[in-house]
Amino acid sequence: MVPFAAQSHLNQLLQMADVISSYDMPVHFASSTFLNSQVKSRASNSLQHLTKIKFHDLAIPPNRNPDAKTDVCKDIINFEITMGLRQQVAGLLRSLSLSARRLVVDFVSLPNAEAYAFNCVSAFSISAFQRKDLGENNNDMIKELYAAKSCSSSSARAITIVMGIMSYSKAGMLHNSCRAIEGSFLELLANDNSSGEKMWAVGPLHPMTTNFKGLRDHHKCLLEWLDEQEPNSVLYISFGTTISLSDEQVKKIALGLEKSGVKFIWVLRDRDKSHHFSTEEGRKIDLPNGFEERVKGIGKVTRKWVPQLDILGHPSTGGFLSHCGWNSCMESISMGVPIAAWPMQWDQPYNALLITKVLKVGVPVMEWSQSDEVVTSSRISKVVRRLMASEEGHEIRKRVVEMAKSCSSSSARAIAIVMGIMSHSKAGMLHNSCRGIEGSFLEHLANDNSSGEKMWAVGLLHPMTTNFKELRDHHKCLLKWLDEQEPNSVLYISFGTTTSLSDEQVKKIALGLEQSGVKFIWVWRDRDKSHHFSTEEDRRIDLPNGFEERVKGIGKVMRKWVPQLDILGHPSTGGFLSHCGWNSCMQSISMGVPIVAWPMQCDQPYNAVLITKVLKVGVPIMEWSQSDKVVTSSRISKAVRRLMAS
């Protein structure tokens, strides 16, 4: 992966790298020593596979324009930097060519490589640029962009055009977006695509949940202060890493926040140094005299980098005053936080229109035609209160929370999409299945295959017999207990290693099992620690008072890993209450054990339909349309008895 030299591009490409590397696919991340160091130091706490990514430090070419004074010139320097890395990246590709054939490119398309262009801007803004340049004025929303287009600098437009040219010969286009947010505009781009290239919406790439425990050592005061606030009561303010505001505007913001009376966290620092060539010290931004003293207890001003995603994901955060960079927009929407839109440059005016006029999940600070004026403190105060303390703001918040739920399911689908991309030019496809289970569907895939690639069903990959003797030393009590039970009398319960259930749902399961009277082995621990690199302790899950004492002799609750295949293969096991992960389905069917299907995410709902409706080797716990509800203990008891005692 070769990112453009800007923080938001680095963030998004790193998230993409994390997703791909989670499938044990090698990822090489090539950038300057400075940027690699920066991206690793600012990496989200929730990136699970950072140590799997191979970072390559590239030498920065000489600065052709050391006297650049304007922000646009500095951005063009970053463009020239990326162009200057071309030969070094080509050399890296040559060194990897014996084992790697695919490249995800954020900016520069290289010859003789299968390249995917990664868009770090919205599909809406790309569509707007392309359609106006083509003179197609029939889209009402695009017409509203004329003012925004005319206010974009010629240099900014030039870089955007060059980006399009450089990615012209790509194998496909990746968008950090999802159809829940930009469905119609992704369709617009697809319809305008005359080259036949593949297009994928792979976002949101950032995690859909946050991990506060791992952050408290570094941001203890900030997050503890958030913990003390009311839900949705705090406004988060940040203008990214490439924006400089005038001293006058900074003071107006401060006074506006003070007038509003709304609690806030304000990330106030000047734009990042001009990345590579700047020797300047970070500018010290002065606030009005006594401001920080007056807002003590109401607001926090921080002059250092903060974990934005974790702040947006905190229950106390109720709004985001933002420059509308696309990465910030995606993070805010996916966390269910409405936006006060204050665009500054580039694609930001387009994103602001998308937020305020199309999706209606935010309010504008001002019209773009007034963007060269200083925004007054009274206007800022009014906008803040409109978002945070009005009926309109409440309705906007409800709307964005609903959109966040859609984003969550899109994020799960994005992982599957990435898998599809990575196998785009494969020699063949291997399926961990067999024709005895999925013959008709394997035929269906083969018939839909237009590329002529080979397809094999290579399952079942796990052993078809079990060896209890070898296990007894490690699981003596559990397997001895199974030996004492009647054939087909024990229900095995496990939800895999990536599923977390709420405390309420755990208690309902416990009561349902108790009510059913069926013997059981319940593997219950919270989802595996964040896989590889987390130092957090497992969450201790509380069962109903006295539950384990009451079911002694009837059931076993295991909080550690167990040999699932051997339990399923035991003669006493007669059913499996499962999340319907494919591996679990295959193991259960091959051992002749029927399933109570309780799908949670990803491919699991499809697997559950296969199990209950097609193969008819299981019963559903509920309809998928009810999957966001807590399943009652009586429903659980009924489903268990239906499988085990009917």
XYZ file of C-alpha atoms in Angstrom:
646
model
C 0.000 0.000 0.000
C 1.287 3.422 -0.990
C -0.570 6.268 0.780
C -0.698 9.913 -0.218
C 1.204 12.098 2.272
C -1.746 13.268 4.410
C -2.936 12.001 7.792
C -6.487 11.060 6.744
C -5.117 9.015 3.821
C -2.644 7.306 6.139
C -5.398 6.465 8.647
C -7.722 4.911 6.105
C -5.045 2.885 4.316
C -3.816 1.589 7.671
C -7.347 0.462 8.567
C -7.543 -1.278 5.187
C -4.191 -2.952 5.849
C -5.457 -4.131 9.237
C -8.549 -5.763 7.702
C -6.541 -7.563 5.011
C -3.796 -8.711 7.381
C -6.440 -10.166 9.722
C -6.802 -12.904 7.088
C -3.077 -13.677 7.342
C -2.420 -12.015 3.994
C 0.915 -10.176 3.843
C 0.574 -6.389 3.634
C 3.464 -4.048 2.796
C 2.935 -0.391 3.739
C 5.371 1.897 1.912
C 5.871 5.528 2.949
C 8.491 7.872 4.354
C 10.207 7.180 7.667
C 8.502 10.268 9.106
C 5.005 9.241 8.012
C 5.426 5.605 9.003
C 6.505 6.711 12.456
C 3.574 9.128 12.673
C 0.947 6.641 11.558
C 2.158 3.980 13.993
C 2.232 6.398 16.923
C -1.298 7.603 16.157
C -2.721 4.197 15.261
C -6.095 3.395 16.740
C -5.952 1.277 19.877
C -8.342 -1.162 18.189
C -6.062 -2.113 15.291
C -5.560 -5.799 15.989
C -2.950 -6.761 13.428
C -0.517 -3.833 13.333
C 2.500 -6.021 14.043
C 1.631 -8.179 11.013
C 2.001 -5.217 8.647
C 5.456 -4.752 7.127
C 6.378 -1.054 7.032
C 8.903 0.038 4.401
C 10.681 3.352 4.972
C 11.293 5.235 1.725
C 13.816 8.038 1.233
C 12.199 11.429 0.609
C 13.258 13.152 -2.623
C 14.751 16.680 -2.469
C 12.263 19.527 -2.025
C 11.832 21.280 -5.368
C 10.091 24.234 -3.787
C 11.673 24.931 -0.384
C 10.309 28.485 -0.227
C 6.633 27.540 -0.555
C 4.571 29.857 1.641
C 0.925 29.006 0.999
C -0.985 25.988 2.236
C -1.826 24.975 -1.338
C 1.861 25.022 -2.284
C 2.604 22.859 0.740
C -0.027 20.396 -0.395
C 1.516 20.371 -3.874
C 4.823 19.540 -2.185
C 3.108 16.462 -0.718
C 1.885 15.604 -4.214
C 5.432 15.905 -5.582
C 6.726 13.792 -2.700
C 4.382 10.975 -3.626
C 5.331 11.244 -7.300
C 9.010 11.133 -6.332
C 8.540 7.812 -4.556
C 7.617 6.110 -7.829
C 11.004 4.517 -8.553
C 11.478 3.376 -4.969
C 8.063 1.711 -4.903
C 8.832 0.052 -8.242
C 12.035 -1.324 -6.709
C 10.107 -2.601 -3.705
C 7.642 -4.334 -6.028
C 10.469 -6.016 -7.886
C 11.866 -7.347 -4.625
C 8.461 -8.742 -3.657
C 7.437 -9.953 -7.100
C 8.327 -13.586 -6.468
C 5.549 -13.896 -3.906
C 3.154 -10.947 -4.407
C 1.102 -9.886 -7.423
C -1.384 -7.376 -6.032
C -1.035 -3.792 -4.955
C -3.492 -1.385 -3.312
C -2.554 2.114 -4.451
C -3.884 5.284 -2.868
C -2.327 7.619 -5.396
C 0.059 6.480 -8.116
C -0.704 3.617 -10.487
C 2.429 1.704 -11.471
C 2.885 -0.246 -14.710
C 3.088 -4.040 -14.653
C 1.209 -4.320 -11.353
C -2.388 -5.120 -10.590
C -3.372 -1.883 -8.862
C -6.479 -0.842 -6.962
C -7.129 2.868 -6.520
C -8.282 3.647 -2.985
C -10.520 6.706 -2.659
C -10.154 8.533 0.640
C -12.851 11.023 -0.369
C -16.592 10.523 -0.639
C -18.309 9.054 -3.681
C -20.561 12.113 -3.519
C -17.669 14.545 -4.063
C -16.166 12.427 -6.863
C -19.551 12.239 -8.552
C -19.949 16.000 -8.221
C -16.581 16.734 -9.830
C -17.086 14.331 -12.698
C -20.654 15.282 -13.486
C -20.146 19.022 -13.510
C -16.989 18.740 -15.621
C -19.030 16.741 -18.121
C -21.704 19.449 -18.201
C -24.419 17.170 -16.849
C -26.640 19.541 -14.905
C -29.686 17.338 -14.473
C -28.964 16.344 -10.887
C -30.527 18.843 -8.480
C -27.983 18.253 -5.762
C -25.050 18.681 -8.161
C -26.464 22.058 -9.200
C -26.107 23.248 -5.611
C -22.392 22.542 -5.848
C -21.666 25.243 -8.423
C -20.772 27.735 -5.709
C -18.554 25.214 -3.962
C -16.829 24.370 -7.230
C -16.131 27.989 -8.053
C -14.568 28.529 -4.631
C -12.165 25.605 -4.971
C -8.647 26.716 -5.789
C -7.251 25.887 -9.221
C -4.325 24.130 -7.547
C -6.655 21.926 -5.523
C -8.616 21.007 -8.640
C -5.382 20.302 -10.521
C -4.257 17.785 -7.924
C -7.684 16.125 -7.972
C -7.558 15.814 -11.765
C -4.018 14.382 -11.666
C -5.163 11.851 -9.055
C -7.837 10.706 -11.491
C -5.352 10.457 -14.357
C -2.797 8.517 -12.338
C -5.356 5.902 -11.278
C -6.892 5.572 -14.748
C -5.358 2.186 -15.599
C -6.340 0.472 -12.374
C -7.841 -2.980 -11.877
C -10.522 -1.629 -9.591
C -11.690 1.170 -7.309
C -12.094 0.902 -3.533
C -14.269 3.416 -1.667
C -14.115 3.957 2.088
C -17.884 4.262 2.170
C -20.972 2.087 2.393
C -24.307 1.906 0.644
C -26.173 2.898 3.790
C -24.541 6.337 3.506
C -23.792 6.812 -0.204
C -25.715 4.137 -2.066
C -27.177 6.394 -4.766
C -23.853 8.127 -5.437
C -21.932 4.867 -5.632
C -24.505 3.792 -8.218
C -23.931 7.067 -10.089
C -20.202 6.351 -10.301
C -20.828 2.774 -11.383
C -23.189 3.917 -14.142
C -20.672 6.528 -15.337
C -17.894 3.923 -15.454
C -17.148 3.179 -19.103
C -13.907 1.253 -18.514
C -15.580 -1.752 -16.915
C -13.378 -1.632 -13.823
C -14.627 -3.198 -10.609
C -15.937 -0.904 -7.871
C -16.273 -1.813 -4.195
C -17.588 0.044 -1.157
C -15.419 -1.377 1.639
C -16.223 1.023 4.490
C -16.416 1.890 7.211
C -12.879 0.568 7.624
C -12.458 1.787 11.191
C -13.656 -0.369 14.118
C -17.368 -0.099 14.922
C -16.719 -0.456 18.647
C -14.246 1.328 20.889
C -11.913 0.082 23.592
C -11.598 2.575 26.417
C -9.576 0.361 28.767
C -6.509 0.316 26.577
C -6.511 4.091 26.242
C -6.832 5.203 29.832
C -3.122 5.080 30.565
C -2.494 7.690 27.866
C -5.649 9.794 28.014
C -6.834 9.078 31.542
C -7.951 12.576 32.513
C -9.813 13.238 29.272
C -11.732 9.970 29.243
C -12.452 10.037 32.969
C -13.920 13.512 32.492
C -16.126 12.149 29.694
C -17.239 9.324 31.992
C -18.607 11.929 34.418
C -20.800 13.728 31.853
C -24.405 13.079 30.875
C -25.106 11.038 27.712
C -24.954 13.092 24.472
C -24.005 16.243 26.394
C -20.463 16.920 25.103
C -19.508 18.583 21.813
C -16.239 17.401 20.258
C -14.371 20.006 18.162
C -11.550 19.181 15.762
C -10.485 20.516 12.367
C -8.082 17.762 11.375
C -4.337 17.888 10.779
C -4.145 20.113 7.685
C -6.210 23.164 8.699
C -4.881 26.465 10.047
C -7.358 28.963 11.497
C -6.537 32.612 12.019
C -5.999 33.884 15.563
C -9.154 35.959 15.184
C -11.246 32.934 14.203
C -9.859 30.860 17.075
C -10.954 33.546 19.532
C -14.438 33.692 17.978
C -14.770 29.923 18.393
C -13.714 30.172 22.040
C -16.225 32.924 22.791
C -18.961 31.082 20.891
C -18.406 27.920 22.897
C -18.439 29.894 26.128
C -21.715 31.637 25.171
C -23.384 28.360 24.227
C -22.993 26.874 27.696
C -22.512 23.452 26.098
C -19.833 21.127 27.443
C -17.010 20.444 24.998
C -13.660 18.874 24.156
C -11.695 21.103 21.780
C -8.617 19.749 20.017
C -6.756 22.981 19.379
C -3.417 22.755 17.676
C -2.078 24.173 14.473
C -1.976 21.976 11.379
C 0.717 19.319 11.353
C 4.091 20.680 10.287
C 4.434 20.557 6.516
C 5.252 16.901 6.970
C 8.761 16.566 5.581
C 10.611 19.797 4.958
C 9.370 22.164 7.628
C 11.717 23.302 10.369
C 9.084 25.563 11.912
C 7.919 25.032 15.459
C 4.236 24.387 16.022
C 2.460 27.723 16.300
C 1.214 28.534 19.802
C -2.424 29.530 19.426
C -3.616 32.132 21.915
C -7.082 31.939 23.436
C -8.973 34.911 24.925
C -7.635 36.022 28.305
C -9.018 33.886 31.116
C -10.998 31.621 28.762
C -9.664 28.294 30.013
C -10.171 29.364 33.617
C -13.776 30.443 32.955
C -14.741 27.177 31.216
C -13.101 24.917 33.780
C -15.530 22.090 34.456
C -17.459 22.876 31.275
C -14.863 22.291 28.606
C -11.476 20.753 27.920
C -8.931 22.291 25.554
C -6.241 19.848 24.458
C -3.277 20.826 22.293
C -2.126 17.282 21.573
C -3.337 14.493 19.334
C -6.312 12.604 20.790
C -7.965 9.256 19.928
C -10.823 10.757 17.913
C -12.696 7.523 17.249
C -12.798 6.658 20.934
C -14.081 10.106 21.853
C -16.783 9.932 19.178
C -17.720 6.453 20.402
C -18.120 7.570 24.015
C -21.759 7.722 25.220
C -21.277 11.279 26.515
C -20.328 12.674 23.091
C -23.395 14.154 21.419
C -22.023 16.270 18.584
C -18.988 16.997 16.424
C -17.964 20.449 15.147
C -15.925 19.326 12.156
C -14.152 20.492 8.998
C -15.920 17.602 7.215
C -12.875 15.661 6.082
C -14.252 12.380 4.784
C -12.528 10.250 7.402
C -14.048 12.394 10.165
C -17.486 12.223 8.540
C -17.374 8.432 8.318
C -16.202 8.054 11.907
C -18.864 10.430 13.220
C -21.769 8.878 11.309
C -20.755 5.320 12.147
C -20.617 6.236 15.843
C -24.057 7.871 15.684
C -22.808 11.425 16.313
C -24.382 14.372 14.409
C -22.155 17.029 12.852
C -21.940 20.814 12.860
C -20.425 21.171 9.388
C -17.676 23.774 8.886
C -15.879 22.884 5.619
C -12.592 24.582 4.738
C -11.160 23.215 1.469
C -10.833 20.342 -0.993
C -13.741 17.884 -0.914
C -15.034 19.240 2.393
C -17.772 21.540 0.946
C -19.193 18.541 -0.910
C -19.090 16.394 2.207
C -20.823 19.163 4.167
C -23.665 19.233 1.632
C -23.963 15.473 1.851
C -24.135 15.685 5.658
C -26.588 18.582 5.936
C -28.759 18.442 2.793
C -28.754 14.825 1.616
C -28.347 12.626 4.696
C -29.646 15.331 7.063
C -27.422 14.206 9.928
C -25.946 17.614 10.675
C -26.339 21.386 10.539
C -24.208 23.923 8.632
C -22.123 26.537 10.423
C -22.454 28.870 7.421
C -23.131 28.855 3.680
C -20.063 27.993 1.592
C -20.394 31.314 -0.228
C -19.453 32.968 3.099
C -16.463 30.728 3.738
C -13.905 33.507 3.322
C -15.480 35.501 6.169
C -14.733 35.210 9.884
C -17.593 33.345 11.560
C -18.877 35.328 14.534
C -19.054 33.997 18.072
C -22.829 34.490 18.153
C -23.272 32.359 15.011
C -21.054 29.634 16.470
C -23.010 29.688 19.735
C -26.312 29.492 17.844
C -25.172 26.539 15.707
C -23.816 24.667 18.733
C -27.082 25.053 20.632
C -29.075 24.119 17.530
C -27.199 20.824 17.337
C -26.864 20.064 21.044
C -29.863 21.627 22.768
C -32.865 21.779 20.438
C -35.671 19.523 19.264
C -34.211 19.689 15.752
C -30.867 18.479 17.091
C -32.598 15.633 18.905
C -34.275 14.483 15.679
C -30.981 14.728 13.780
C -29.312 12.611 16.455
C -31.991 9.912 16.168
C -31.488 9.879 12.397
C -27.723 9.443 12.597
C -28.024 6.721 15.258
C -30.220 4.715 12.878
C -27.688 5.263 10.095
C -24.916 4.039 12.399
C -26.754 0.726 12.807
C -26.790 0.320 9.034
C -23.083 1.143 8.920
C -22.374 -1.615 11.416
C -23.802 -4.280 9.122
C -21.997 -2.676 6.176
C -18.716 -2.974 8.045
C -19.239 -6.725 8.374
C -20.018 -6.981 4.664
C -16.899 -4.949 3.849
C -14.667 -7.710 5.214
C -16.269 -10.175 2.822
C -15.821 -7.663 -0.015
C -12.118 -7.295 0.775
C -11.784 -11.078 0.602
C -13.384 -10.965 -2.831
C -10.950 -8.287 -3.973
C -7.916 -10.202 -2.759
C -8.958 -13.288 -4.734
C -9.818 -11.282 -7.865
C -7.157 -12.815 -10.145
C -6.854 -16.249 -8.580
C -6.069 -19.508 -10.332
C -8.889 -21.234 -8.506
C -11.234 -21.282 -5.518
C -11.159 -23.814 -2.661
C -14.308 -24.307 -0.555
C -14.289 -25.869 2.904
C -17.456 -27.766 2.048
C -18.570 -30.946 0.334
C -21.162 -31.870 -2.249
C -23.066 -33.918 0.293
C -23.904 -30.692 2.139
C -23.804 -27.952 -0.508
C -23.773 -29.682 -3.881
C -26.435 -27.514 -5.557
C -24.872 -24.274 -4.322
C -21.386 -25.277 -5.416
C -22.868 -25.973 -8.860
C -24.541 -22.565 -8.777
C -21.197 -20.837 -8.098
C -19.520 -22.835 -10.853
C -22.218 -21.857 -13.370
C -21.885 -18.174 -12.420
C -18.117 -18.289 -12.919
C -17.303 -16.447 -16.150
C -13.513 -16.333 -15.649
C -12.977 -20.070 -16.152
C -11.167 -20.508 -12.846
C -11.130 -23.935 -11.207
C -13.351 -24.631 -8.217
C -12.879 -27.415 -5.680
C -14.862 -28.550 -2.637
C -12.061 -29.702 -0.320
C -14.030 -30.241 2.907
C -14.454 -31.615 5.363
C -11.044 -30.442 6.548
C -11.389 -31.421 10.211
C -10.920 -35.043 11.384
C -13.978 -37.258 11.039
C -13.163 -39.257 14.166
C -12.235 -38.128 17.647
C -9.615 -39.387 20.074
C -10.889 -39.009 23.624
C -7.971 -40.814 25.259
C -5.485 -38.129 24.251
C -7.769 -35.410 25.615
C -8.601 -36.900 28.972
C -5.425 -35.649 30.596
C -6.404 -32.050 29.753
C -10.205 -32.178 30.081
C -10.646 -35.125 32.418
C -13.570 -33.803 34.445
C -15.550 -32.549 31.454
C -15.211 -35.721 29.403
C -15.824 -37.984 32.405
C -19.048 -36.089 33.027
C -20.059 -36.597 29.375
C -19.295 -40.326 29.696
C -21.847 -40.532 32.521
C -24.743 -39.030 30.517
C -27.323 -40.755 28.335
C -26.735 -40.795 24.539
C -27.895 -37.606 22.761
C -28.940 -36.017 26.062
C -26.495 -33.082 26.338
C -26.780 -29.713 24.589
C -23.466 -28.040 23.717
C -23.546 -24.211 23.682
C -20.849 -22.010 22.144
C -20.885 -18.728 20.227
C -17.348 -18.798 18.859
C -14.461 -16.460 19.565
C -15.671 -13.192 17.992
C -19.127 -12.731 19.510
C -19.970 -10.612 22.549
C -23.403 -10.849 24.134
C -24.828 -8.280 26.523
C -25.013 -9.094 30.236
C -28.807 -9.119 29.933
C -28.723 -11.684 27.114
C -26.294 -13.909 29.026
C -28.699 -14.010 31.971
C -31.627 -14.847 29.673
C -29.643 -17.777 28.238
C -28.849 -19.037 31.738
C -32.478 -18.870 32.850
C -33.653 -20.457 29.591
C -31.302 -23.406 30.030
C -32.415 -23.820 33.632
C -36.099 -23.723 32.629
C -35.582 -26.296 29.865
C -34.322 -28.996 32.229
C -31.954 -30.202 29.491
C -28.392 -31.164 30.395
C -25.752 -28.893 28.868
C -22.135 -27.838 28.447
C -21.949 -24.070 28.030
C -18.672 -22.555 26.860
C -19.061 -19.037 28.133
C -16.337 -16.448 28.053
C -16.435 -13.035 26.443
C -15.089 -12.811 22.898
C -11.421 -13.643 22.696
C -9.188 -10.766 23.834
C -8.719 -8.463 20.915
C -7.141 -11.415 19.179
C -3.393 -10.945 19.314
C -2.100 -7.760 20.802
C -4.517 -6.653 23.500
C -3.315 -6.605 27.092
C -6.829 -6.161 28.475
C -8.237 -8.691 30.910
C -11.183 -10.826 29.829
C -14.457 -9.275 30.849
C -15.891 -11.191 33.809
C -19.424 -12.167 32.879
C -21.893 -12.465 35.737
C -24.491 -15.212 35.686
C -27.745 -15.021 37.708
C -27.229 -15.385 41.454
C -26.972 -19.033 42.435
C -27.299 -20.294 38.850
C -24.226 -22.535 38.805
C -25.160 -23.986 42.193
C -28.719 -24.754 41.050
C -27.649 -26.514 37.825
C -24.904 -28.592 39.462
C -25.195 -32.078 38.043
C -27.337 -30.816 35.143
C -24.966 -28.477 33.374
C -21.345 -27.367 33.098
C -20.258 -23.750 32.518
C -16.760 -23.549 31.020
C -14.872 -20.245 30.922
C -11.880 -21.629 29.041
C -11.285 -23.063 25.580
C -12.628 -26.587 25.068
C -12.052 -29.175 22.295
C -15.276 -28.474 20.390
C -14.901 -31.212 17.786
C -14.401 -33.855 20.457
C -17.430 -32.688 22.422
C -19.584 -32.715 19.276
C -18.277 -36.200 18.466
C -19.162 -37.613 21.889
C -22.167 -40.004 21.908
C -23.812 -38.054 24.748
C -23.950 -34.793 22.769
C -27.338 -34.444 21.105
C -27.534 -30.797 20.068
C -25.544 -27.614 19.480
C -26.784 -24.089 20.296
C -24.545 -22.188 17.875
C -23.894 -18.789 16.286
C -23.665 -20.644 12.955
C -20.096 -19.806 12.062
C -19.314 -21.972 9.046
C -16.630 -24.013 10.788
C -19.031 -24.798 13.638
C -21.771 -25.757 11.164
C -19.458 -28.110 9.274
C -18.200 -29.755 12.463
C -21.696 -30.220 13.863
C -23.183 -31.688 10.682
C -20.233 -34.016 10.121
C -20.592 -35.338 13.670
C -24.334 -35.873 13.222
C -25.387 -33.221 15.734
C -28.444 -31.008 15.008
C -28.248 -27.267 15.584
C -30.246 -24.578 17.365
C -29.354 -21.701 15.027
C -28.642 -18.303 16.609
C -26.778 -16.236 13.975
C -25.118 -12.962 14.953
C -23.244 -11.373 12.027
C -21.320 -11.741 8.748
C -22.236 -14.967 6.885
C -24.015 -16.505 9.878
C -27.623 -15.564 8.903
C -27.096 -17.280 5.532
C -25.643 -20.354 7.223
C -28.643 -20.443 9.576
C -31.060 -20.450 6.624
C -29.079 -23.295 5.050
C -29.228 -25.273 8.308
C -32.907 -24.714 9.146
C -34.674 -24.185 5.797
C -32.585 -25.996 3.163
C -30.845 -28.920 4.863
C -33.428 -29.007 7.687
C -30.903 -30.205 10.253
C -31.710 -27.595 12.867
C -34.255 -25.201 14.346
C -34.079 -21.386 14.527
C -33.905 -19.522 17.816
C -35.682 -16.555 16.196
C -36.263 -14.863 12.852
C -33.308 -12.776 11.619
C -35.588 -9.704 11.502
C -35.680 -9.887 15.324
C -31.914 -10.230 15.733
C -31.497 -6.815 17.359
C -33.811 -7.790 20.239
C -32.965 -9.619 23.447
C -34.134 -13.229 23.159
C -36.269 -14.145 26.174
C -35.530 -17.060 28.497
C -38.861 -18.688 27.609
C -38.043 -18.587 23.875
C -34.616 -20.098 24.546
C -36.136 -22.831 26.717
C -38.748 -23.590 24.048
C -36.151 -23.835 21.235
C -33.896 -26.079 23.334
C -36.731 -28.461 24.218
C -37.913 -28.447 20.598
C -34.502 -29.754 19.496
C -33.670 -32.009 22.429
C -36.968 -33.349 23.741
C -39.570 -33.467 20.975
